[in-house]
Amino acid sequence: MQMEQLTALCKRRGFLFQSSEIYGGLNGFWDYGPLGVLLKRNVKDAWWNDMVMNHNELIVPNGAPATYEMTGLDCTIIMHPQVWKCSGHYDLFHDYMVDCRESKKRYRYDHVIGRFVTGKKRGEEGAPSVEMSVFVTTMETENTQVALDEAALKFFGLRKKDADSLQWNGNIQSISKLPSLENVVAPDAKHVGTLTEPREFNLMFKTVIGALGSDDDAAFLRPETAQGIFVNFKNVCDSTRVRVPFGIAQVGKSFRNEITPRNFTFRSREFEQMEIEFFCHPNQSPAWYKYWRDRRFAWYVEMGLSGERLRLREHDADELSHYSCGTADIEYQFPFLQAGEYGELEGIAHRGDFDLRSHIEGKLVKDGNQLVLEKLPDGQPRHRGSGKDLSYYDDLTKERFIPHVIEPSAGADRATLAFLCEAYKIDTAPDEKGQPQERVYLKFHPRLAPIKAAVFPLVKKDGMPEIATEIYGELKKNFSTFYDDKGAVGRRYRRQDEIGTPFCITVDGQTVQDETVTIRDRDTLEQIRVKKDELLNELNERLKK
Ligand code: ATP
């Protein structure tokens, strides 16, 4: 599937629009249209239902049977600035950027990729050609070498037929791997060496609280929902009867001032996360880490992502954050990535007691194998914690400890995009006249489909619209249903296929006589007749699968 086909469908049928489109759009911001909002809500509801409401499994971490509880929170987007100082985001949450002096464009340092190439650069105004070796670049794309070929031809001033005169050296790599940026031709530049040295860029959006607007009033939009959970850990323990092990879940908006937002909604500046912080006894945390890693992977498979394009990748020891004893990413082969590349859908991290301790003591740093308070030269903490006791007392074992945390952190927008990519299918199906025709359909899991059923009267007469309207009214009380009486019935089926509606119900001449209707299956195209009275039960059964 080409990504352009999917993005066009998303706009045409109302899944996704660019934010503020009538003013030219705003890079990195997306609006969900009438169908998109239903799809994304179904993704979030499925996650919430499966992870929070319906988790009563008996698990055996470390051989000791345990059940666990899950609860939820909904915290604010703007929090006390000290939260971000202690969590490390204030000092450490940055990417490196480079600016192009010629095009005035800004790029994320590690996202500009390219390859060394040698050729003869056409001299300007009749001057002789000069042999040059440069590193031509592009932003990561589906077909990088094609983009690099174009960039090289442009730089050397050659025509396509002269492409053979170019000599490519080495592999495609990021400019962040080069010892210097001297020989780099930036993606939109005509000259070589126009990129500035990389600089740090904090990804948190800054804002101001109140009318005075002094530096003391600066605040940040949260870059993750997790911190709201940590700072409320004690409130949740004190106000509910939860016992460790238990988890707190939150779904909500997060903001990151990404340097180069791209790939549709994959890297946005405003997006939604679905996060769990799972608190457990330190002795049991490795087992709980494995439990959540496998459970989260299985969830995506259950929701319809195929094993081929989905993978679970354990981080190597050198990739782990300084506090983590294990992290795995669930990754998906998005069609906009190069062959063999994967994009992160969710990270599952064993975070030890890093977060709770940071909010007790202040910002921590690694000293050998220990996490210690980061201090200023005068011995004062660099960022002071709350000083509150966030430990947990187990009244059965009479033990007090700071729980370890396992964090499955997922993106609702990335998951929604993966489900859209996976669902996009093209096949051939007979049209109204029985002729084979190409058919585009979205093969969503029934739980995720924005519209579950569409009801059609075959024609707008002979009592059919009345019966169809009555059925529509009945079904609508149970799940999202669509009514359509416009155009040939075959066209109506196609319109529903294209938005992933699993079932179409048609009221025809026979319905008027024997009270049966047809149910047509989106994937198999099979049609069966059922009694009107049994329709709801039949659909409910089929939607569960
Ligand atoms: P990446 O390396 O792709 O920037 P990350 O490792 O920084 O992602 P986390 O901080 O682990 O991401 O965030 C958890 C989840 O939040 C990610 O797995 C992803 O699904 C989602 N997410 C993070 N950044 C973005 C973004 N800019 N746009 C959309 N979703 C995002």
Tab-separated table of N, CA, C and O in Angstrom, residues 201 218 286 314 324 383 387 396:
chain	number	residue	atom	x	y	z
A	201	PHE	N	17.891	21.228	21.963
A	201	PHE	CA	16.605	21.898	21.839
A	201	PHE	C	15.631	21.190	22.765
A	201	PHE	O	15.317	20.021	22.553
A	218	ALA	N	6.695	30.838	34.546
A	218	ALA	CA	6.819	29.920	33.410
A	218	ALA	C	6.345	28.530	33.812
A	218	ALA	O	6.575	28.072	34.935
A	286	PRO	N	11.101	-7.776	38.071
A	286	PRO	CA	11.489	-8.377	36.782
A	286	PRO	C	10.370	-9.242	36.192
A	286	PRO	O	10.136	-9.228	34.982
A	314	GLU	N	13.608	-5.958	22.453
A	314	GLU	CA	14.241	-5.657	23.747
A	314	GLU	C	15.404	-4.704	23.507
A	314	GLU	O	16.188	-4.922	22.589
A	324	SER	N	16.967	2.047	34.213
A	324	SER	CA	16.114	0.933	33.798
A	324	SER	C	16.856	-0.394	33.765
A	324	SER	O	17.986	-0.468	33.304
A	383	HIS	N	17.883	20.124	41.972
A	383	HIS	CA	16.432	20.359	41.965
A	383	HIS	C	15.867	19.607	43.154
A	383	HIS	O	15.983	18.389	43.227
A	387	GLY	N	10.020	16.166	49.252
A	387	GLY	CA	10.275	15.848	50.650
A	387	GLY	C	9.165	15.018	51.281
A	387	GLY	O	9.246	14.639	52.451
A	396	LEU	N	0.372	-6.386	55.702
A	396	LEU	CA	0.375	-7.842	55.891
A	396	LEU	C	1.778	-8.337	56.203
A	396	LEU	O	1.997	-9.129	57.115
